[in-house]
mmCIF file of C-alpha atoms in Angstrom:
data_model
loop_
_atom_site.group_PDB
_atom_site.id
_atom_site.type_symbol
_atom_site.label_atom_id
_atom_site.label_comp_id
_atom_site.label_asym_id
_atom_site.label_seq_id
_atom_site.Cartn_x
_atom_site.Cartn_y
_atom_site.Cartn_z
ATOM 1 C CA MET A 1 35.342 83.835 114.339
ATOM 2 C CA ALA A 2 34.687 85.402 110.882
ATOM 3 C CA ILE A 3 36.460 84.170 107.906
ATOM 4 C CA PRO A 4 39.179 86.467 106.974
ATOM 5 C CA GLN A 5 39.529 87.455 103.525
ATOM 6 C CA LYS A 6 42.999 88.001 101.201
ATOM 7 C CA HIS A 7 43.308 90.751 99.074
ATOM 8 C CA CYS A 8 45.848 91.116 96.084
ATOM 9 C CA ILE A 9 44.209 94.224 94.469
ATOM 10 C CA PHE A 10 46.141 96.981 93.314
ATOM 11 C CA ALA A 11 43.152 98.988 91.214
ATOM 12 C CA ASN A 12 39.501 99.076 90.855
ATOM 13 C CA SER A 13 37.783 97.252 88.046
ATOM 14 C CA ASN A 14 37.631 99.546 84.971
ATOM 15 C CA SER A 15 34.627 99.226 83.179
ATOM 16 C CA ASN A 16 36.509 100.127 79.874
ATOM 17 C CA LEU A 17 38.452 96.820 80.310
ATOM 18 C CA SER A 18 38.262 93.499 78.416
ATOM 19 C CA MET A 19 40.209 90.071 78.626
ATOM 20 C CA LYS A 20 41.190 87.172 76.732
ATOM 21 C CA VAL A 21 40.791 84.092 78.555
ATOM 22 C CA ALA A 22 41.556 80.475 77.577
ATOM 23 C CA ILE A 23 40.011 77.590 79.241
ATOM 24 C CA VAL A 24 41.878 74.467 79.129
ATOM 25 C CA GLN A 25 40.129 71.173 79.287
ATOM 26 C CA HIS A 26 42.318 68.613 79.515
ATOM 27 C CA ASP A 27 42.855 64.586 80.262
ATOM 28 C CA ILE A 28 45.096 63.902 83.439
ATOM 29 C CA VAL A 29 47.218 60.683 83.616
ATOM 30 C CA TRP A 30 47.037 59.574 87.115
ATOM 31 C CA ALA A 31 49.946 60.357 89.439
ATOM 32 C CA GLN A 32 52.281 61.148 86.527
ATOM 33 C CA PRO A 33 53.317 64.768 86.570
ATOM 34 C CA GLU A 34 56.198 64.441 83.908
ATOM 35 C CA GLU A 35 53.911 62.887 81.429
ATOM 36 C CA ASN A 36 50.772 65.504 82.168
ATOM 37 C CA LEU A 37 53.329 68.258 81.664
ATOM 38 C CA ARG A 38 54.503 67.089 78.604
ATOM 39 C CA GLN A 39 51.155 66.766 76.921
ATOM 40 C CA LEU A 40 49.589 70.258 78.599
ATOM 41 C CA SER A 41 52.804 71.790 76.719
ATOM 42 C CA LEU A 42 51.782 70.305 73.389
ATOM 43 C CA LEU A 43 47.875 71.435 73.945
ATOM 44 C CA LEU A 44 48.867 74.989 75.182
ATOM 45 C CA ASP A 45 50.614 75.064 71.534
ATOM 46 C CA GLN A 46 47.533 75.664 70.126
ATOM 47 C CA GLN A 47 46.385 78.818 71.436
ATOM 48 C CA SER A 48 48.173 81.872 72.145
ATOM 49 C CA GLY A 49 47.133 85.330 72.585
ATOM 50 C CA ALA A 50 44.992 84.982 75.963
ATOM 51 C CA ASP A 51 45.686 87.119 79.132
ATOM 52 C CA LEU A 52 44.412 84.232 81.606
ATOM 53 C CA TYR A 53 45.050 80.587 81.173
ATOM 54 C CA VAL A 54 42.721 78.342 83.318
ATOM 55 C CA LEU A 55 43.611 74.388 84.037
ATOM 56 C CA ALA A 56 42.084 71.822 85.892
ATOM 57 C CA GLU A 57 42.146 70.906 89.301
ATOM 58 C CA THR A 58 45.431 68.878 90.756
ATOM 59 C CA PHE A 59 46.217 69.369 87.190
ATOM 60 C CA SER A 60 49.350 67.274 87.227
ATOM 61 C CA SER A 61 48.576 64.606 89.117
ATOM 62 C CA GLY A 62 44.847 63.810 89.402
ATOM 63 C CA PHE A 63 42.462 64.062 92.499
ATOM 64 C CA LEU A 64 44.440 62.249 95.055
ATOM 65 C CA ALA A 65 41.418 62.463 97.550
ATOM 66 C CA LYS A 66 42.823 60.216 100.207
ATOM 67 C CA GLY A 67 46.400 61.563 99.919
ATOM 68 C CA GLY A 68 48.462 58.767 98.707
ATOM 69 C CA VAL A 69 50.973 59.527 96.079
ATOM 70 C CA CYS A 70 51.844 63.149 96.332
ATOM 71 C CA GLN A 71 54.344 64.684 93.917
ATOM 72 C CA ASP A 72 57.129 67.332 94.737
ATOM 73 C CA TYR A 73 54.952 70.127 93.669
ATOM 74 C CA THR A 74 58.183 72.616 92.824
ATOM 75 C CA ALA A 75 58.429 70.892 89.376
ATOM 76 C CA SER A 76 54.723 71.543 88.444
ATOM 77 C CA LEU A 77 55.008 75.060 89.918
ATOM 78 C CA THR A 78 58.195 75.548 88.037
ATOM 79 C CA TRP A 79 56.420 74.512 84.846
ATOM 80 C CA LEU A 80 53.402 76.762 85.425
ATOM 81 C CA GLN A 81 55.912 79.839 85.969
ATOM 82 C CA GLN A 82 57.600 79.152 82.754
ATOM 83 C CA GLN A 83 54.393 78.829 80.555
ATOM 84 C CA ALA A 84 53.243 82.255 82.310
ATOM 85 C CA ARG A 85 56.452 83.956 81.430
ATOM 86 C CA GLU A 86 56.361 82.641 77.867
ATOM 87 C CA LYS A 87 52.766 83.608 77.250
ATOM 88 C CA ASP A 88 52.516 86.892 79.055
ATOM 89 C CA ALA A 89 49.450 85.391 80.889
ATOM 90 C CA ALA A 90 48.494 84.413 83.962
ATOM 91 C CA PHE A 91 48.037 80.655 84.817
ATOM 92 C CA VAL A 92 45.661 79.471 87.266
ATOM 93 C CA THR A 93 45.216 75.503 88.664
ATOM 94 C CA SER A 94 45.558 73.599 91.488
ATOM 95 C CA ILE A 95 48.370 71.222 92.818
ATOM 96 C CA ALA A 96 48.118 68.893 95.416
ATOM 97 C CA LEU A 97 51.034 69.278 98.250
ATOM 98 C CA HIS A 98 52.442 69.646 101.560
ATOM 99 C CA ASP A 99 52.659 72.933 102.874
ATOM 100 C CA GLU A 100 55.472 74.563 104.964
ATOM 101 C CA ASN A 101 54.250 72.802 108.116
ATOM 102 C CA GLY A 102 53.424 69.510 106.210
ATOM 103 C CA LEU A 103 49.901 69.785 106.162
ATOM 104 C CA LEU A 104 48.275 68.141 102.760
ATOM 105 C CA ARG A 105 46.593 70.923 100.989
ATOM 106 C CA ASN A 106 44.738 71.389 97.534
ATOM 107 C CA ARG A 107 45.972 74.518 96.518
ATOM 108 C CA LEU A 108 45.309 76.832 93.683
ATOM 109 C CA TYR A 109 47.796 79.136 92.477
ATOM 110 C CA PHE A 110 47.303 82.222 90.339
ATOM 111 C CA ILE A 111 50.582 82.635 88.737
ATOM 112 C CA ARG A 112 51.722 85.768 86.654
ATOM 113 C CA PRO A 113 54.189 86.236 84.037
ATOM 114 C CA ASP A 114 56.796 87.351 86.341
ATOM 115 C CA GLY A 115 56.525 84.158 88.428
ATOM 116 C CA ALA A 116 54.619 85.911 91.400
ATOM 117 C CA TYR A 117 51.675 84.217 92.669
ATOM 118 C CA ILE A 118 48.887 84.271 94.998
ATOM 119 C CA HIS A 119 47.369 80.953 96.665
ATOM 120 C CA TYR A 120 44.108 79.655 97.972
ATOM 121 C CA ASP A 121 43.567 76.602 99.937
ATOM 122 C CA LYS A 122 40.497 74.676 98.953
ATOM 123 C CA ARG A 123 38.227 75.306 101.841
ATOM 124 C CA HIS A 124 35.414 72.838 101.135
ATOM 125 C CA LEU A 125 36.632 69.333 101.212
ATOM 126 C CA PHE A 126 34.977 66.538 99.472
ATOM 127 C CA GLY A 127 34.157 64.393 102.418
ATOM 128 C CA TYR A 128 32.208 61.768 100.533
ATOM 129 C CA ALA A 129 35.514 60.825 98.637
ATOM 130 C CA GLY A 130 37.756 61.185 101.715
ATOM 131 C CA GLU A 131 39.312 64.371 101.175
ATOM 132 C CA THR A 132 38.636 65.334 104.490
ATOM 133 C CA ASP A 133 40.695 62.425 105.852
ATOM 134 C CA ALA A 134 43.933 63.340 104.330
ATOM 135 C CA TYR A 135 43.422 67.175 103.859
ATOM 136 C CA THR A 136 43.497 70.296 105.520
ATOM 137 C CA ALA A 137 40.863 72.847 104.586
ATOM 138 C CA GLY A 138 41.849 76.267 103.933
ATOM 139 C CA GLN A 139 40.268 79.007 105.935
ATOM 140 C CA GLU A 140 40.824 82.347 103.450
ATOM 141 C CA ARG A 141 38.698 83.356 100.876
ATOM 142 C CA VAL A 142 40.818 84.867 98.537
ATOM 143 C CA ILE A 143 40.395 87.617 95.785
ATOM 144 C CA THR A 144 43.290 88.599 93.320
ATOM 145 C CA GLU A 145 43.248 91.506 90.707
ATOM 146 C CA TRP A 146 44.816 90.564 87.188
ATOM 147 C CA ARG A 147 45.020 93.247 84.449
ATOM 148 C CA GLY A 148 42.203 95.443 86.084
ATOM 149 C CA ILE A 149 39.749 92.615 86.718
ATOM 150 C CA ARG A 150 38.984 91.584 89.974
ATOM 151 C CA PHE A 151 38.686 87.387 90.309
ATOM 152 C CA LEU A 152 37.497 85.236 93.472
ATOM 153 C CA LEU A 153 39.559 81.959 93.443
ATOM 154 C CA GLN A 154 37.632 78.514 93.995
ATOM 155 C CA VAL A 155 38.205 74.981 93.773
ATOM 156 C CA CYS A 156 35.744 72.067 92.472
ATOM 157 C CA TYR A 157 33.457 71.382 95.720
ATOM 158 C CA ASP A 158 33.237 74.960 96.676
ATOM 159 C CA LEU A 159 30.975 75.306 93.787
ATOM 160 C CA ARG A 160 28.049 73.673 96.077
ATOM 161 C CA PHE A 161 28.418 76.261 98.601
ATOM 162 C CA PRO A 162 26.965 79.815 97.444
ATOM 163 C CA VAL A 163 27.517 81.724 100.548
ATOM 164 C CA PHE A 164 31.321 81.466 100.578
ATOM 165 C CA SER A 165 31.283 82.748 96.986
ATOM 166 C CA ARG A 166 28.479 85.247 97.518
ATOM 167 C CA ASN A 167 29.486 88.494 95.558
ATOM 168 C CA ARG A 168 29.971 91.472 98.142
ATOM 169 C CA GLN A 169 30.464 93.597 95.206
ATOM 170 C CA ASP A 170 34.462 92.755 95.579
ATOM 171 C CA TYR A 171 34.875 90.738 92.354
ATOM 172 C CA ASP A 172 34.112 90.591 88.865
ATOM 173 C CA ALA A 173 34.869 86.964 87.765
ATOM 174 C CA VAL A 174 34.950 83.807 89.961
ATOM 175 C CA ILE A 175 37.055 80.950 89.086
ATOM 176 C CA TYR A 176 36.244 77.038 89.637
ATOM 177 C CA VAL A 177 38.972 74.443 88.722
ATOM 178 C CA ALA A 178 37.640 70.964 89.232
ATOM 179 C CA ASN A 179 37.697 67.313 88.661
ATOM 180 C CA TRP A 180 34.098 66.966 88.700
ATOM 181 C CA PRO A 181 32.681 63.397 87.579
ATOM 182 C CA SER A 182 30.505 62.659 84.685
ATOM 183 C CA SER A 183 27.764 61.344 87.147
ATOM 184 C CA ARG A 184 27.199 64.564 88.278
ATOM 185 C CA ILE A 185 27.833 66.697 85.259
ATOM 186 C CA ASP A 186 24.272 68.332 85.165
ATOM 187 C CA VAL A 187 25.022 69.474 88.784
ATOM 188 C CA TRP A 188 28.444 71.206 87.572
ATOM 189 C CA GLN A 189 26.438 72.980 84.546
ATOM 190 C CA THR A 190 23.540 74.054 86.795
ATOM 191 C CA LEU A 191 25.710 75.207 89.369
ATOM 192 C CA LEU A 192 27.900 77.406 87.155
ATOM 193 C CA LYS A 193 25.059 79.323 85.809
ATOM 194 C CA ALA A 194 23.531 79.912 89.151
ATOM 195 C CA ARG A 195 26.844 81.282 90.757
ATOM 196 C CA ALA A 196 27.099 83.615 87.443
ATOM 197 C CA LEU A 197 23.166 84.640 87.996
ATOM 198 C CA GLU A 198 23.268 85.191 91.586
ATOM 199 C CA ASN A 199 26.507 86.896 91.657
ATOM 200 C CA GLN A 200 26.099 89.236 88.919
ATOM 201 C CA CYS A 201 29.684 88.455 87.480
ATOM 202 C CA PHE A 202 31.560 86.301 84.891
ATOM 203 C CA VAL A 203 32.353 82.598 85.898
ATOM 204 C CA ILE A 204 34.935 80.400 84.663
ATOM 205 C CA GLY A 205 34.647 76.426 85.183
ATOM 206 C CA VAL A 206 37.180 74.241 83.846
ATOM 207 C CA ASN A 207 36.811 70.765 84.515
ATOM 208 C CA ARG A 208 39.028 67.642 83.467
ATOM 209 C CA ILE A 209 37.975 64.774 80.954
ATOM 210 C CA GLY A 210 39.394 61.214 80.983
ATOM 211 C CA LYS A 211 39.182 58.426 84.153
ATOM 212 C CA ASP A 212 41.236 57.865 87.286
ATOM 213 C CA PRO A 213 40.898 54.996 89.438
ATOM 214 C CA ALA A 214 37.662 56.125 90.984
ATOM 215 C CA CYS A 215 35.741 58.238 88.407
ATOM 216 C CA THR A 216 35.377 59.125 84.780
ATOM 217 C CA TYR A 217 35.157 62.890 83.799
ATOM 218 C CA SER A 218 33.519 64.460 80.770
ATOM 219 C CA GLY A 219 34.259 68.073 80.949
ATOM 220 C CA GLY A 220 31.784 70.599 80.367
ATOM 221 C CA SER A 221 34.331 73.719 80.764
ATOM 222 C CA ALA A 222 32.784 77.142 80.249
ATOM 223 C CA ILE A 223 32.874 80.794 80.689
ATOM 224 C CA ILE A 224 29.479 82.157 81.676
ATOM 225 C CA ASP A 225 28.357 85.767 81.633
ATOM 226 C CA ALA A 226 26.497 87.381 84.225
ATOM 227 C CA TYR A 227 23.043 86.497 82.095
ATOM 228 C CA GLY A 228 23.820 82.821 82.258
ATOM 229 C CA LYS A 229 24.855 82.436 78.976
ATOM 230 C CA ALA A 230 27.790 80.611 77.955
ATOM 231 C CA ILE A 231 30.499 82.892 76.356
ATOM 232 C CA VAL A 232 32.446 79.876 75.317
ATOM 233 C CA HIS A 233 32.294 76.091 76.093
ATOM 234 C CA CYS A 234 34.350 73.012 75.295
ATOM 235 C CA THR A 235 32.725 70.066 73.799
ATOM 236 C CA ASN A 236 32.346 67.380 76.434
ATOM 237 C CA ASP A 237 34.649 64.426 76.290
ATOM 238 C CA GLU A 238 37.216 66.287 73.949
ATOM 239 C CA GLU A 239 40.633 68.112 75.129
ATOM 240 C CA CYS A 240 40.477 71.858 73.890
ATOM 241 C CA VAL A 241 41.590 75.194 74.730
ATOM 242 C CA ALA A 242 39.216 77.559 73.924
ATOM 243 C CA MET A 243 39.396 81.261 74.077
ATOM 244 C CA GLY A 244 36.346 83.839 75.258
ATOM 245 C CA GLU A 245 36.098 87.366 76.371
ATOM 246 C CA LEU A 246 35.452 89.174 79.527
ATOM 247 C CA ASN A 247 33.743 92.493 78.391
ATOM 248 C CA MET A 248 33.938 94.621 81.531
ATOM 249 C CA GLU A 249 31.660 97.420 79.884
ATOM 250 C CA GLN A 250 28.902 95.081 79.260
ATOM 251 C CA LEU A 251 28.789 93.814 82.828
ATOM 252 C CA GLN A 252 28.914 97.156 84.287
ATOM 253 C CA GLN A 253 25.956 98.441 82.070
ATOM 254 C CA PHE A 254 23.816 95.209 83.127
ATOM 255 C CA LYS A 255 24.824 95.661 86.725
ATOM 256 C CA GLU A 256 23.838 99.545 86.788
ATOM 257 C CA LYS A 257 20.647 98.778 84.841
ATOM 258 C CA PHE A 258 19.860 95.722 87.178
ATOM 259 C CA PRO A 259 21.376 96.307 90.488
ATOM 260 C CA VAL A 260 20.400 93.015 92.207
ATOM 261 C CA LEU A 261 23.583 93.103 94.633
ATOM 262 C CA GLN A 262 22.321 96.503 96.348
ATOM 263 C CA ASP A 263 19.145 94.246 97.402
ATOM 264 C CA ALA A 264 21.272 91.487 98.795
ATOM 265 C CA ASP A 265 21.184 90.261 102.403
ATOM 266 C CA GLU A 266 23.981 91.084 104.728
ATOM 267 C CA PHE A 267 25.568 88.405 106.921
ATOM 268 C CA THR A 268 29.239 87.318 108.465
ATOM 269 C CA LEU A 269 31.065 83.956 107.557
ATOM 270 C CA LYS A 270 31.587 82.110 110.585
ATOM 271 C CA THR A 271 34.209 79.295 111.102
#
């Protein structure tokens, strides 16, 4: 059957809009949520004024590929809601959790200042590391709107699968949160640009730094425009909060001048 799509869209995107987005490249202490929340609170104090803050995948625990320790996610979710309220901004990241049916999910949250949120469950689980053995894959392709700009929500390994993220002229930017190892950092950087170019959109990619029991991570976080150029990026191996602007007028002008998506192939995604 065709893959269902979840929309939380309240208005069409507006070409006069711009948005300040903060990419938060941070270390993650393995399986210690309290310490990670403490350190992130200090890091976030360095940058205010963004409309949207994007953190790395499984931001409060690290990548629990084979399940193992899975924290009570409510404390992490509550912290995100508090940060969103205090900064009057949306927050995006993923959490490893058991859902209402007891299934283990790698769940991305898009949280608004009033505490409301929409979620996306990672579809492409990373079998190479054993994620497919422990987690249940999501089935829905999720797009949400925030302050007039439409965002497609994706997690890490999803980046390797362009069909799932193909722009049907239904989003303006795609968000990838990741724990992407240093050994494949060139792939990360190349694919972020490719997704921006082929979909004529902004790409927001946030990767962690540091180490866990399996891998080393070097970051490479960036916001890429539809020309494949970095609007802003973080230096590898360093924690940072970097802010870039999504200029919808420039994006719309480019799409009108060079309407690539009008010539795109038609297809239906199947499970």
